[in-house]
JSON list of N, CA and C in Angstrom, two decimals:
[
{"chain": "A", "resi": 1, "resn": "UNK", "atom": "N", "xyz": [8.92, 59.26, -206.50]},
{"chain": "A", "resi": 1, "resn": "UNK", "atom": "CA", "xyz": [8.28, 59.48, -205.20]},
{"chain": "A", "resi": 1, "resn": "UNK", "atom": "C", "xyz": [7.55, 58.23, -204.75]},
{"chain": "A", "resi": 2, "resn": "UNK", "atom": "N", "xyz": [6.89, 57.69, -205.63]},
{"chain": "A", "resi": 2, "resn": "UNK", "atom": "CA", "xyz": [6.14, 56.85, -205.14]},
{"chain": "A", "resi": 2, "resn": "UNK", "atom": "C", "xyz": [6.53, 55.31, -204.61]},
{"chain": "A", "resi": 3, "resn": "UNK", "atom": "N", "xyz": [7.95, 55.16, -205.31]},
{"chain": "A", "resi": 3, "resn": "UNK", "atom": "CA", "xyz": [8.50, 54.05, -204.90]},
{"chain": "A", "resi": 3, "resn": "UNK", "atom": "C", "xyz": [9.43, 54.19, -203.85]},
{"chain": "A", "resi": 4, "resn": "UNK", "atom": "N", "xyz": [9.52, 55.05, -202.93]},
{"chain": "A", "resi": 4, "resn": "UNK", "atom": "CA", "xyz": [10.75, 55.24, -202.32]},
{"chain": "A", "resi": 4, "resn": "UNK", "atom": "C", "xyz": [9.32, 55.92, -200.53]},
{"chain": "A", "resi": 5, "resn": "UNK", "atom": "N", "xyz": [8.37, 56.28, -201.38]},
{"chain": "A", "resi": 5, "resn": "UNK", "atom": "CA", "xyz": [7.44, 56.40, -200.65]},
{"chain": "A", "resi": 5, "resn": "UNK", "atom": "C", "xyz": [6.69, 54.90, -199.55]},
{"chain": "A", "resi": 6, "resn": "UNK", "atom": "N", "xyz": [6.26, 53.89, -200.97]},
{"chain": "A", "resi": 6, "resn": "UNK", "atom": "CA", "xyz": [6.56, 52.66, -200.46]},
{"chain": "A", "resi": 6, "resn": "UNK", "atom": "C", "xyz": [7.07, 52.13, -199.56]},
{"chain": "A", "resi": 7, "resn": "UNK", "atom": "N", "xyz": [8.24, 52.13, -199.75]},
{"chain": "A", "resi": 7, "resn": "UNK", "atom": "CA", "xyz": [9.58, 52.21, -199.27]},
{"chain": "A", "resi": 7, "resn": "UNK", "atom": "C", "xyz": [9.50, 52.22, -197.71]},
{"chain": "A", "resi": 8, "resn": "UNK", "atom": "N", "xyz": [9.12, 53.65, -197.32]},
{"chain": "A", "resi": 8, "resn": "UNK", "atom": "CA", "xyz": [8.87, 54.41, -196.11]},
{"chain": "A", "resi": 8, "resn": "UNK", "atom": "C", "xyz": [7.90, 53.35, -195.78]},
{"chain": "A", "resi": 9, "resn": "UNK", "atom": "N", "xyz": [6.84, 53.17, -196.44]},
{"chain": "A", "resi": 9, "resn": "UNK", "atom": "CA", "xyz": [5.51, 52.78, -195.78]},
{"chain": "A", "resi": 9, "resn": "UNK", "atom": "C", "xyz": [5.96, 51.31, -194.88]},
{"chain": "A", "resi": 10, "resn": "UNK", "atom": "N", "xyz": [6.36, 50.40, -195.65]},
{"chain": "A", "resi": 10, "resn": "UNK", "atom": "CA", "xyz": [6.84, 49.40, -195.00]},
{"chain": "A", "resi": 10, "resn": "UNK", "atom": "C", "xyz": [8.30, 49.59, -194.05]},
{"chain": "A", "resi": 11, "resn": "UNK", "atom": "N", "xyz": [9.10, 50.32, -194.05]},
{"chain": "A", "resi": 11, "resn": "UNK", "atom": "CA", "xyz": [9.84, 50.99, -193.14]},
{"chain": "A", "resi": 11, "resn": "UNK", "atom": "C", "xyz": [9.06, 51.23, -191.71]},
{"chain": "A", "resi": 12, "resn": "UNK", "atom": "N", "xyz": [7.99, 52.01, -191.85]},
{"chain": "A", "resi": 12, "resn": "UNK", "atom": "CA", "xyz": [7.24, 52.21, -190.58]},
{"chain": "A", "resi": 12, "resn": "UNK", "atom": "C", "xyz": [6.26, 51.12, -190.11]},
{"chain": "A", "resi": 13, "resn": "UNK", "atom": "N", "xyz": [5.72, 50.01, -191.04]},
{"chain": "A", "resi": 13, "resn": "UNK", "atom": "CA", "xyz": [5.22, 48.82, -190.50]},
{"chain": "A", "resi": 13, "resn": "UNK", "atom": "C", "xyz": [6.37, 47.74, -189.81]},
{"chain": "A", "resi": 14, "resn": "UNK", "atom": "N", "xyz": [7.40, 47.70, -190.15]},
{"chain": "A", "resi": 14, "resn": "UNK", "atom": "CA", "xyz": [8.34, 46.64, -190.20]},
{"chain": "A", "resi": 14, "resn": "UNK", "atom": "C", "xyz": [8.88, 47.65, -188.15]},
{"chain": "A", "resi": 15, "resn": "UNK", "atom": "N", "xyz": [9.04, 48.90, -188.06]},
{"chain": "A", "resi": 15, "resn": "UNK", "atom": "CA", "xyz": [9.46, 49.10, -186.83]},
{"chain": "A", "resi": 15, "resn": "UNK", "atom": "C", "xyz": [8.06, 49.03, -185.89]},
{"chain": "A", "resi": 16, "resn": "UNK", "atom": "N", "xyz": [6.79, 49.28, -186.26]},
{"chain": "A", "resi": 16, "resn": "UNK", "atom": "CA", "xyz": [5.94, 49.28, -185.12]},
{"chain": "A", "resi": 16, "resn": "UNK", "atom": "C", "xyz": [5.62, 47.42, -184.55]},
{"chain": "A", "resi": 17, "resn": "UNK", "atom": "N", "xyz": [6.28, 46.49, -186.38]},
{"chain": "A", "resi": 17, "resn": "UNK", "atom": "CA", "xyz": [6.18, 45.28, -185.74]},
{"chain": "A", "resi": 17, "resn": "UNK", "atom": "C", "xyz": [7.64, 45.01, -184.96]},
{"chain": "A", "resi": 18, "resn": "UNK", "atom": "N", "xyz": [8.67, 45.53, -184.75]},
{"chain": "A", "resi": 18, "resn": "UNK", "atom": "CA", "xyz": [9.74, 45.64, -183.65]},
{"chain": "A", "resi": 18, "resn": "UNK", "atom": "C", "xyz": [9.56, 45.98, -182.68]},
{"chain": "A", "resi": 19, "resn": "UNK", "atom": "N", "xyz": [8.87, 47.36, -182.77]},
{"chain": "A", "resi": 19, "resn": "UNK", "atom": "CA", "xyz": [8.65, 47.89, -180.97]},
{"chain": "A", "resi": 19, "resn": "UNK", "atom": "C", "xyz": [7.30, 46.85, -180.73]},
{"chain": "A", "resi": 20, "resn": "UNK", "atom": "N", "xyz": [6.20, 46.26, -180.86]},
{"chain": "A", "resi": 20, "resn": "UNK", "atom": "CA", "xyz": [5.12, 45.76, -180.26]},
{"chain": "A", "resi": 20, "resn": "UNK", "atom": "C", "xyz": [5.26, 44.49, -180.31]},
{"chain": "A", "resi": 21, "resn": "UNK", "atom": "N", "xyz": [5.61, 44.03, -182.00]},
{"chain": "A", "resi": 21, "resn": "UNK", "atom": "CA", "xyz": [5.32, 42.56, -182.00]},
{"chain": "A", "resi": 21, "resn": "UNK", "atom": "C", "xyz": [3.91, 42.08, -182.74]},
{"chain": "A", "resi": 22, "resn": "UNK", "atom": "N", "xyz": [3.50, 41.23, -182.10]},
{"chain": "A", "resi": 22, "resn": "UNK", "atom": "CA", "xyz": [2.22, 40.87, -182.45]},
{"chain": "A", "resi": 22, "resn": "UNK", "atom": "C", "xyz": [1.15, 41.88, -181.23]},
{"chain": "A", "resi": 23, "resn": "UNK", "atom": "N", "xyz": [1.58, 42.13, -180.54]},
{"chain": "A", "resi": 23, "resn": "UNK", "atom": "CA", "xyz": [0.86, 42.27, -178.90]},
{"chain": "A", "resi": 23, "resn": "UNK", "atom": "C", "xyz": [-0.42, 43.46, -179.64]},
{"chain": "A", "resi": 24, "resn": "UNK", "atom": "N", "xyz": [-0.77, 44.36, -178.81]},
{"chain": "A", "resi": 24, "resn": "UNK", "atom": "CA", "xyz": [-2.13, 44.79, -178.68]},
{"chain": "A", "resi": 24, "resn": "UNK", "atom": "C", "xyz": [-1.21, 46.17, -179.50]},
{"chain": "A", "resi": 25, "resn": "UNK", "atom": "N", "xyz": [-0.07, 46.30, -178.41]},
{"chain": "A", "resi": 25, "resn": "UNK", "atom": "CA", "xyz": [0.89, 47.62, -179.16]},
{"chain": "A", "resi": 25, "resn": "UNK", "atom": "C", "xyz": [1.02, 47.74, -180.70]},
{"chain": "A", "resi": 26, "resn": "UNK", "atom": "N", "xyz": [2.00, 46.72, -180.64]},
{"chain": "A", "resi": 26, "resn": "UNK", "atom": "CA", "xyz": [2.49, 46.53, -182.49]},
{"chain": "A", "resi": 26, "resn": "UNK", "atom": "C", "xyz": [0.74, 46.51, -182.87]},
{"chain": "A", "resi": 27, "resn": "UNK", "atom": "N", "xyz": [0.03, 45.91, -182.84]},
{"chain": "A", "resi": 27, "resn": "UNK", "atom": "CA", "xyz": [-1.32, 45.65, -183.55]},
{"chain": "A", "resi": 27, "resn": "UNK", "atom": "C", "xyz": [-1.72, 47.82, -184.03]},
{"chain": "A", "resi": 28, "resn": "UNK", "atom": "N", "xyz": [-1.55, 48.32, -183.04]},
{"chain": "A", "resi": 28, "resn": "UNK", "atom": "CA", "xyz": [-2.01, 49.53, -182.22]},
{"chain": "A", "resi": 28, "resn": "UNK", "atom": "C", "xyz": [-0.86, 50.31, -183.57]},
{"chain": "A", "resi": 29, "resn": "UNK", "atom": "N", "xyz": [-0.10, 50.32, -183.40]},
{"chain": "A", "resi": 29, "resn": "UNK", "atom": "CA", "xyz": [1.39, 51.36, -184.11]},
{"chain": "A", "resi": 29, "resn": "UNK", "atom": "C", "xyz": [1.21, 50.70, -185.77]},
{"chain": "A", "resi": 30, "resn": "UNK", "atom": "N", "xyz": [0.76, 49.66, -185.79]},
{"chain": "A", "resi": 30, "resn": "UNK", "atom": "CA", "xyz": [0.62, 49.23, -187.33]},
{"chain": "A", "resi": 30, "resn": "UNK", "atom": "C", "xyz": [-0.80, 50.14, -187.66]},
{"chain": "A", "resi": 31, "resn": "UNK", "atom": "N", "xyz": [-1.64, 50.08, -187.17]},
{"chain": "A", "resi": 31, "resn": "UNK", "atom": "CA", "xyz": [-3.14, 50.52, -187.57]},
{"chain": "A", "resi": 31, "resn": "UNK", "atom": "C", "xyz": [-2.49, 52.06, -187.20]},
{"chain": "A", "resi": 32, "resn": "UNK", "atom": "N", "xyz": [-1.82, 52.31, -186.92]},
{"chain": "A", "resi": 32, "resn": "UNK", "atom": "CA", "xyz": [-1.80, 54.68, -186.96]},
{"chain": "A", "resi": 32, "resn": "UNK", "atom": "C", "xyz": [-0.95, 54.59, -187.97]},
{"chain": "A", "resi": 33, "resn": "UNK", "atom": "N", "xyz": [0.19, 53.70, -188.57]},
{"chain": "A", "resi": 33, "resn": "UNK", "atom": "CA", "xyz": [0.75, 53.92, -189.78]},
{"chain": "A", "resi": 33, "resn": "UNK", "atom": "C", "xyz": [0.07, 53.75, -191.58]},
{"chain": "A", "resi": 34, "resn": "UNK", "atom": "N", "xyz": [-0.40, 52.84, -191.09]},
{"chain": "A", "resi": 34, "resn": "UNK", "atom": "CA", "xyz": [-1.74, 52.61, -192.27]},
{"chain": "A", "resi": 34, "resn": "UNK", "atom": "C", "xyz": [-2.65, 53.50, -192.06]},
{"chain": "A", "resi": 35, "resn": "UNK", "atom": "N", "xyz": [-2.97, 54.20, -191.20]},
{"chain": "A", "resi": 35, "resn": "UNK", "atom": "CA", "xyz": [-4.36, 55.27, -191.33]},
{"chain": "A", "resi": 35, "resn": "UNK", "atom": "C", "xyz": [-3.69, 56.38, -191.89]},
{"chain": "A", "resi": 36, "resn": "UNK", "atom": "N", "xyz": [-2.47, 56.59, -191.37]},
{"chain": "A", "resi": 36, "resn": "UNK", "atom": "CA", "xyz": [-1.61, 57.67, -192.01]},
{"chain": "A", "resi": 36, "resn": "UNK", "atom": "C", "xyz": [-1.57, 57.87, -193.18]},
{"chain": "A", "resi": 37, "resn": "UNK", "atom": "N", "xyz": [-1.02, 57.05, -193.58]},
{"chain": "A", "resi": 37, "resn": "UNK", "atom": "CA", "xyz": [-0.97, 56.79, -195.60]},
{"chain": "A", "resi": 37, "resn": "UNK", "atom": "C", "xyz": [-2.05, 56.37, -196.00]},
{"chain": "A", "resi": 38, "resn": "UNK", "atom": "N", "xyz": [-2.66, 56.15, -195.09]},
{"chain": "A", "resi": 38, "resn": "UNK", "atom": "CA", "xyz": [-4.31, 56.02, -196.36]},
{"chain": "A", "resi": 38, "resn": "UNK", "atom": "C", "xyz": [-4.97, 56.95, -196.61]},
{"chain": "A", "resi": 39, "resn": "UNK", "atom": "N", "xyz": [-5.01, 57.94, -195.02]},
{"chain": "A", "resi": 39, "resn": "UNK", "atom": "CA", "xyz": [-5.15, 59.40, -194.93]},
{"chain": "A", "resi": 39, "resn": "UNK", "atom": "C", "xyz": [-4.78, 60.03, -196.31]},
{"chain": "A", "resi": 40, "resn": "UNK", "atom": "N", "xyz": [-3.60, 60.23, -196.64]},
{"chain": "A", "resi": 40, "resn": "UNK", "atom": "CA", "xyz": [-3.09, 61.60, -197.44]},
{"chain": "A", "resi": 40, "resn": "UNK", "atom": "C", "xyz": [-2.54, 60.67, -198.37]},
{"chain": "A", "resi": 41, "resn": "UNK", "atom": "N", "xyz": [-3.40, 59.34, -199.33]},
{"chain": "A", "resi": 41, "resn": "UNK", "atom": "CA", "xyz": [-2.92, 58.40, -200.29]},
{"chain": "A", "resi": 41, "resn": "UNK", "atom": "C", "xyz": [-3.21, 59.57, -201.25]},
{"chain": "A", "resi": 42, "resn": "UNK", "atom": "N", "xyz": [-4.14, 60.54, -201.68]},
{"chain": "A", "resi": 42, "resn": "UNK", "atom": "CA", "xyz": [-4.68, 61.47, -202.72]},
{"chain": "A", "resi": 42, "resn": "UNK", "atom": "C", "xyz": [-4.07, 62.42, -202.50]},
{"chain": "A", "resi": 43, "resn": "UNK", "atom": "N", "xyz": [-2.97, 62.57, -201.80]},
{"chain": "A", "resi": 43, "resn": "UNK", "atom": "CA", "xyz": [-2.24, 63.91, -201.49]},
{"chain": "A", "resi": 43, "resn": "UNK", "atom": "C", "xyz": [-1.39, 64.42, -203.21]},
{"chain": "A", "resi": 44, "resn": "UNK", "atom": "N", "xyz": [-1.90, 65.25, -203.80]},
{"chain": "A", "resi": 44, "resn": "UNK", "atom": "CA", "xyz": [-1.16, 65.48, -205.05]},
{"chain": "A", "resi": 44, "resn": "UNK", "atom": "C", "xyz": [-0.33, 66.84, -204.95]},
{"chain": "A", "resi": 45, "resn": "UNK", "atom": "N", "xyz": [-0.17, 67.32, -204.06]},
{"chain": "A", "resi": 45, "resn": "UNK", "atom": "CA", "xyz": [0.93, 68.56, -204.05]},
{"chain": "A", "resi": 45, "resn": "UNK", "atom": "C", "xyz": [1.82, 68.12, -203.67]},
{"chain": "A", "resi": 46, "resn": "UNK", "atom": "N", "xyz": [3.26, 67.82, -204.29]},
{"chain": "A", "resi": 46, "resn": "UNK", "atom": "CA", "xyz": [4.67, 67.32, -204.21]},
{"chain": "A", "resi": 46, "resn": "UNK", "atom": "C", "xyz": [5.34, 67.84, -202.93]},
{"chain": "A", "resi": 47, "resn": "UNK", "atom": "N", "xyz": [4.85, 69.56, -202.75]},
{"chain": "A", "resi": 47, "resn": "UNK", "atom": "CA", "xyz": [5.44, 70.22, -201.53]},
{"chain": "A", "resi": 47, "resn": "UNK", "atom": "C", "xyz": [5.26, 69.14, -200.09]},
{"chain": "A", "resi": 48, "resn": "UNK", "atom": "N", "xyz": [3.51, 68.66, -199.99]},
{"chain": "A", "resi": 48, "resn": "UNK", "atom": "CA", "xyz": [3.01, 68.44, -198.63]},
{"chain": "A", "resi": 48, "resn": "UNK", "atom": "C", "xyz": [3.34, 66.83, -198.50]},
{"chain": "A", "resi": 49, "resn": "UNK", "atom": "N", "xyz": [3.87, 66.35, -199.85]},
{"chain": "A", "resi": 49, "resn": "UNK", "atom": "CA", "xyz": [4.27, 64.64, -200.02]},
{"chain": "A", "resi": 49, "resn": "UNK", "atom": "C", "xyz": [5.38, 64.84, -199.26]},
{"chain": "A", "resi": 50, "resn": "UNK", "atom": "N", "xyz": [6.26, 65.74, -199.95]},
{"chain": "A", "resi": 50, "resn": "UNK", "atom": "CA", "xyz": [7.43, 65.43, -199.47]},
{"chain": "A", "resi": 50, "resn": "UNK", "atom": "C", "xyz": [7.93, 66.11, -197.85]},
{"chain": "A", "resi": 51, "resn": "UNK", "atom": "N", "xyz": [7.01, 67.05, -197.22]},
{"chain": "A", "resi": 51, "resn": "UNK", "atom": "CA", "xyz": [6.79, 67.19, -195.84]},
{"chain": "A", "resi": 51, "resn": "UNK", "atom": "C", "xyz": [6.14, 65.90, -195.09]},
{"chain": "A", "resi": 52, "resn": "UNK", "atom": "N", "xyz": [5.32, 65.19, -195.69]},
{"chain": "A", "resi": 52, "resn": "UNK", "atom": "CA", "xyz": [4.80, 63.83, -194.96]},
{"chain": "A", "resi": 52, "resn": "UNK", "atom": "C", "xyz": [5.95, 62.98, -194.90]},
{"chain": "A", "resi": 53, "resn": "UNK", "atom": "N", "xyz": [6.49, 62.92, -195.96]},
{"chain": "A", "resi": 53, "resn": "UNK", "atom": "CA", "xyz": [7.39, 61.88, -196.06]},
{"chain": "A", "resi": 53, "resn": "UNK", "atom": "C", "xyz": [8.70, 61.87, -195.15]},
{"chain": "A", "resi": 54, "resn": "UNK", "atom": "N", "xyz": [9.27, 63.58, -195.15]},
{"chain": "A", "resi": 54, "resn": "UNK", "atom": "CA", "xyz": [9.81, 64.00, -193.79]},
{"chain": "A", "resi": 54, "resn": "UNK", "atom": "C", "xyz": [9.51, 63.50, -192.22]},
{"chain": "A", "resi": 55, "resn": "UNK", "atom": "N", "xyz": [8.21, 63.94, -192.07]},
{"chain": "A", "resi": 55, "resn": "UNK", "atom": "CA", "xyz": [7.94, 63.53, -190.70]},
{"chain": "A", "resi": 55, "resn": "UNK", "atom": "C", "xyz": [7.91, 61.98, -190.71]},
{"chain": "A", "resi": 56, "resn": "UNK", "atom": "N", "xyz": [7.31, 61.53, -191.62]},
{"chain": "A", "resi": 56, "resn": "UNK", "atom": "CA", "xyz": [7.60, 59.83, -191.17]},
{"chain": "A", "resi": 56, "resn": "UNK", "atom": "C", "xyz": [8.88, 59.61, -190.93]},
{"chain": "A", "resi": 57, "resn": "UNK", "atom": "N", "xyz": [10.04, 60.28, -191.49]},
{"chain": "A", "resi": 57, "resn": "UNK", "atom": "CA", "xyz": [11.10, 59.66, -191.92]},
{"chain": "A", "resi": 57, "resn": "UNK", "atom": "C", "xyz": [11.76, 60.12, -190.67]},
{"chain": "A", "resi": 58, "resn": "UNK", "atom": "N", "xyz": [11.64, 61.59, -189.86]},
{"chain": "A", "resi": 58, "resn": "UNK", "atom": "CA", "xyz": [12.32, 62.20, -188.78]},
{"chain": "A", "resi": 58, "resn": "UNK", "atom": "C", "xyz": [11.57, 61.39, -187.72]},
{"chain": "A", "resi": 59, "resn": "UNK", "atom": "N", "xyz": [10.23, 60.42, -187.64]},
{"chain": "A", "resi": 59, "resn": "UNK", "atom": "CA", "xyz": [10.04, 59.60, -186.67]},
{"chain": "A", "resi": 59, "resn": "UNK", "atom": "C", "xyz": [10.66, 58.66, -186.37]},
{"chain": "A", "resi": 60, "resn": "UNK", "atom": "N", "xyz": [10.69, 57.52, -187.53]},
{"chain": "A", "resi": 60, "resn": "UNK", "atom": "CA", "xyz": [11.32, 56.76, -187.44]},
{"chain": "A", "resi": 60, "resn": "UNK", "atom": "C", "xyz": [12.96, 56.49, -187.31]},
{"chain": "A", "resi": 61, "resn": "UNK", "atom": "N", "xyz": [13.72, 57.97, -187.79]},
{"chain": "A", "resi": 61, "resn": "UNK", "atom": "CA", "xyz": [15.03, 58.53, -187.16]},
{"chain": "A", "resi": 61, "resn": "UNK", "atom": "C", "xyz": [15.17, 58.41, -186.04]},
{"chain": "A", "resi": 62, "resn": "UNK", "atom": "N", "xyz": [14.20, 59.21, -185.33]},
{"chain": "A", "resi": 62, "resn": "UNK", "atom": "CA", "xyz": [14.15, 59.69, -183.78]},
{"chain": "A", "resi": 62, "resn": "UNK", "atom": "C", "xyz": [13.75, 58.02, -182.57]},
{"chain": "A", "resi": 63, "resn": "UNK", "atom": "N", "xyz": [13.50, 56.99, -183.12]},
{"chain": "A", "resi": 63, "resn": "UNK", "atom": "CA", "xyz": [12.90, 55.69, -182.36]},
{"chain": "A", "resi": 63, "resn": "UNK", "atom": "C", "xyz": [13.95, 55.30, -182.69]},
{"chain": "A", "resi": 64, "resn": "UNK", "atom": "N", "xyz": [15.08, 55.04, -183.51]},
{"chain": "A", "resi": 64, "resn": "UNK", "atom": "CA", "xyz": [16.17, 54.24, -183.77]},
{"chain": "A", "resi": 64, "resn": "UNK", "atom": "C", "xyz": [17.14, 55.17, -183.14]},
{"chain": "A", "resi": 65, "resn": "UNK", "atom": "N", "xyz": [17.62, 56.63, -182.76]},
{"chain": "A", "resi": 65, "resn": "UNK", "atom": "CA", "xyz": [18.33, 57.00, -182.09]},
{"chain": "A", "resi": 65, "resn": "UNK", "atom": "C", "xyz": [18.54, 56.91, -180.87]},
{"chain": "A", "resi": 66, "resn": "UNK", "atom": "N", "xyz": [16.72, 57.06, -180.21]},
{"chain": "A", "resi": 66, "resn": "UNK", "atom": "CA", "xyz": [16.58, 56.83, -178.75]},
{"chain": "A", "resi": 66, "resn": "UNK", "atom": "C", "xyz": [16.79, 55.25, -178.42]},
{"chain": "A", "resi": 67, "resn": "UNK", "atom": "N", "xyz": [16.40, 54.23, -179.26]},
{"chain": "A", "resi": 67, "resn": "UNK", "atom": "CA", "xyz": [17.08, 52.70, -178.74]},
{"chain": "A", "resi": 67, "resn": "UNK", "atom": "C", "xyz": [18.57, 52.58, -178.57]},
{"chain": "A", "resi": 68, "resn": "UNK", "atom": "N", "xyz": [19.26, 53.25, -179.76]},
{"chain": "A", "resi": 68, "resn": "UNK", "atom": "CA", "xyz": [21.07, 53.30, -179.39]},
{"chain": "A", "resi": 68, "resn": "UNK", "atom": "C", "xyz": [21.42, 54.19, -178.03]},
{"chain": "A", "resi": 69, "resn": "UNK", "atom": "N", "xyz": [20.81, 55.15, -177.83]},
{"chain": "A", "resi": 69, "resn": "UNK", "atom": "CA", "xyz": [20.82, 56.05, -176.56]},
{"chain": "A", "resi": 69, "resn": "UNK", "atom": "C", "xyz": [20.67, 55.26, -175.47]},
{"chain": "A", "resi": 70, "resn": "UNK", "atom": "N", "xyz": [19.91, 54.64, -175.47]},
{"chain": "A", "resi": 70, "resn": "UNK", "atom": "CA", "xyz": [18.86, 53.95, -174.22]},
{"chain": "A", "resi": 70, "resn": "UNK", "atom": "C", "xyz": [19.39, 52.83, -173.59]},
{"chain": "A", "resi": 71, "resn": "UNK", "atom": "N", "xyz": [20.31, 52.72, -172.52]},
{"chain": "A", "resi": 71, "resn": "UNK", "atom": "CA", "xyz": [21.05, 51.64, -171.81]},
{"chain": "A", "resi": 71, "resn": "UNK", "atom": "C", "xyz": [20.23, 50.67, -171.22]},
{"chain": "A", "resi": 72, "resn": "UNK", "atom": "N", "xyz": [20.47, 49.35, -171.66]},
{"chain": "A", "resi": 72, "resn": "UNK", "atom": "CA", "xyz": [19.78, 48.39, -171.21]},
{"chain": "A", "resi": 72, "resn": "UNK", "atom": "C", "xyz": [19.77, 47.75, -169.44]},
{"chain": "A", "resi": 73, "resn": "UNK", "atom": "N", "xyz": [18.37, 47.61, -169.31]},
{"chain": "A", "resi": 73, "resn": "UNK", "atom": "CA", "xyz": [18.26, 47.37, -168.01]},
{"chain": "A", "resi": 73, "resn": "UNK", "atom": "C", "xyz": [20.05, 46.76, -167.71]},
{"chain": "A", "resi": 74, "resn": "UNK", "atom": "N", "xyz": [20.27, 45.48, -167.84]},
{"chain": "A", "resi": 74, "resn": "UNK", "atom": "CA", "xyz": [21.27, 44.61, -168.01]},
{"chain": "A", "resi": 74, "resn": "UNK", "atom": "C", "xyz": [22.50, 45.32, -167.56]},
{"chain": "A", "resi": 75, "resn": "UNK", "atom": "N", "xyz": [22.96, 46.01, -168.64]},
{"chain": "A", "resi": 75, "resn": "UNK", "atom": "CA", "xyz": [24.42, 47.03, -168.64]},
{"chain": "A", "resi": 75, "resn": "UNK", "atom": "C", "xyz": [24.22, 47.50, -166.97]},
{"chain": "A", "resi": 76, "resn": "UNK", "atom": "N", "xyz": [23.00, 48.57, -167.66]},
{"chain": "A", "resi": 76, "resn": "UNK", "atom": "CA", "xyz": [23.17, 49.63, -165.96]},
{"chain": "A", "resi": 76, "resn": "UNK", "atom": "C", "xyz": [23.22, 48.84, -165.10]},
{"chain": "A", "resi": 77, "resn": "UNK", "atom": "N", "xyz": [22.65, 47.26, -164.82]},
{"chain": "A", "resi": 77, "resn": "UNK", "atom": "CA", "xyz": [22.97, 47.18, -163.29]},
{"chain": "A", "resi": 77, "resn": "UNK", "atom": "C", "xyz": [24.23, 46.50, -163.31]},
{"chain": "A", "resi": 78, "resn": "UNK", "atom": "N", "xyz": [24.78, 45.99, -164.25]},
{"chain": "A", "resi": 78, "resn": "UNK", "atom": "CA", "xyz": [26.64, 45.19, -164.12]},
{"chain": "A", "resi": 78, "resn": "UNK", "atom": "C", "xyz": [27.64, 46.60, -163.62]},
{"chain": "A", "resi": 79, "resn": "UNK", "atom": "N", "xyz": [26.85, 47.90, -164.26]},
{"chain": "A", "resi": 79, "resn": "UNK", "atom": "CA", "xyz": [27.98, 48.50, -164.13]},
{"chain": "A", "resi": 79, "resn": "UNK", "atom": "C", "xyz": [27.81, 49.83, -162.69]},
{"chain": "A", "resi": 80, "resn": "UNK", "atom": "N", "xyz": [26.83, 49.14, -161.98]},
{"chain": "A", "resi": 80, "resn": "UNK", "atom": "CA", "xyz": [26.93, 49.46, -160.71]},
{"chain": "A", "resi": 80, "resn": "UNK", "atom": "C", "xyz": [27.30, 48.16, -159.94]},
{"chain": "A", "resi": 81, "resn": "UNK", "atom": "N", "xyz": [27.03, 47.11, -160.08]},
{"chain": "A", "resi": 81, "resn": "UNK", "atom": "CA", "xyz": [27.84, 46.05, -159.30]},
{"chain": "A", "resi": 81, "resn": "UNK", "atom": "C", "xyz": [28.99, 46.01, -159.55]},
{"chain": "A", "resi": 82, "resn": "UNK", "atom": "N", "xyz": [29.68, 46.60, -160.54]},
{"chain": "A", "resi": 82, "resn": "UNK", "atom": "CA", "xyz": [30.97, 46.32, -160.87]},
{"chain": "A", "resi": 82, "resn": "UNK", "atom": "C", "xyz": [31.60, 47.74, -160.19]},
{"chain": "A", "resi": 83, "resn": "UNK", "atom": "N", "xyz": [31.27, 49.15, -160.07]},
{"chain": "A", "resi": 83, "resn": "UNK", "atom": "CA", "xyz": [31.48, 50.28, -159.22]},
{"chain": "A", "resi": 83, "resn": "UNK", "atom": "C", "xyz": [31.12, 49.79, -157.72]},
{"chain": "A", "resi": 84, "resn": "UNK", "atom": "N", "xyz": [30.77, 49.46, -157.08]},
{"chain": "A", "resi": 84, "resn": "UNK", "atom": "CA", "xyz": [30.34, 48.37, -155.61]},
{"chain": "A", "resi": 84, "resn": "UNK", "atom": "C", "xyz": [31.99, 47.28, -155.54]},
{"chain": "A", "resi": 85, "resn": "UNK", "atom": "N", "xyz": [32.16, 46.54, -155.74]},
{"chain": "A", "resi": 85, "resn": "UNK", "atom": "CA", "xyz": [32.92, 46.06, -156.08]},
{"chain": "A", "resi": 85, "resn": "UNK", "atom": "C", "xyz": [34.70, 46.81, -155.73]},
{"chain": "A", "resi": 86, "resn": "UNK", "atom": "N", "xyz": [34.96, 47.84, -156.47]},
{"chain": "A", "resi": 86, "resn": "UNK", "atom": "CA", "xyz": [36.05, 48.68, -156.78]},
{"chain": "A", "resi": 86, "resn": "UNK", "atom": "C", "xyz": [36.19, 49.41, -155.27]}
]
């Protein structure tokens, strides 16, 4: 658990420094992931570890699905100049 937990932890630092950066954001999404796990670091019931470890894990699922979803400014407007065009 604990190494795969790890794992996660820097998983969720490494995307809030993707979505922000250095900026006020990333600064902002790094400090709620560290309060998180520092929060429930004494968490010793395996049941509520491995429900935490869920929701981190169905978050960071859910931010990497919605970027593949999510059409870039760019695309959408080529592919109305290119329907204009036709």
């Amino acid at each position: 658990i604990e190494r795969s937990t790890l794992a996660l932890y820097r998983d969720c630092l490494r995307v809030a420094r993707h979505i922000g950066g250095n900026s006020a954001k990333g600064q902002r999404l790094k400090a709620i992931a560290r309060e998180s796990f520092r929060r429930h670091k004494d968490e010793g019931n395996p049941k509520k570890i491995e429900e935490l470890r869920a929701d981190a894990m169905r978050a960071l699922s859910n931010y990497l699905v919605m970027k593949t979803l999510k059409p870039k400014a760019s695309d959408a407007a080529g592919d109305v100049s290119a329907s204009r065009r036709a």
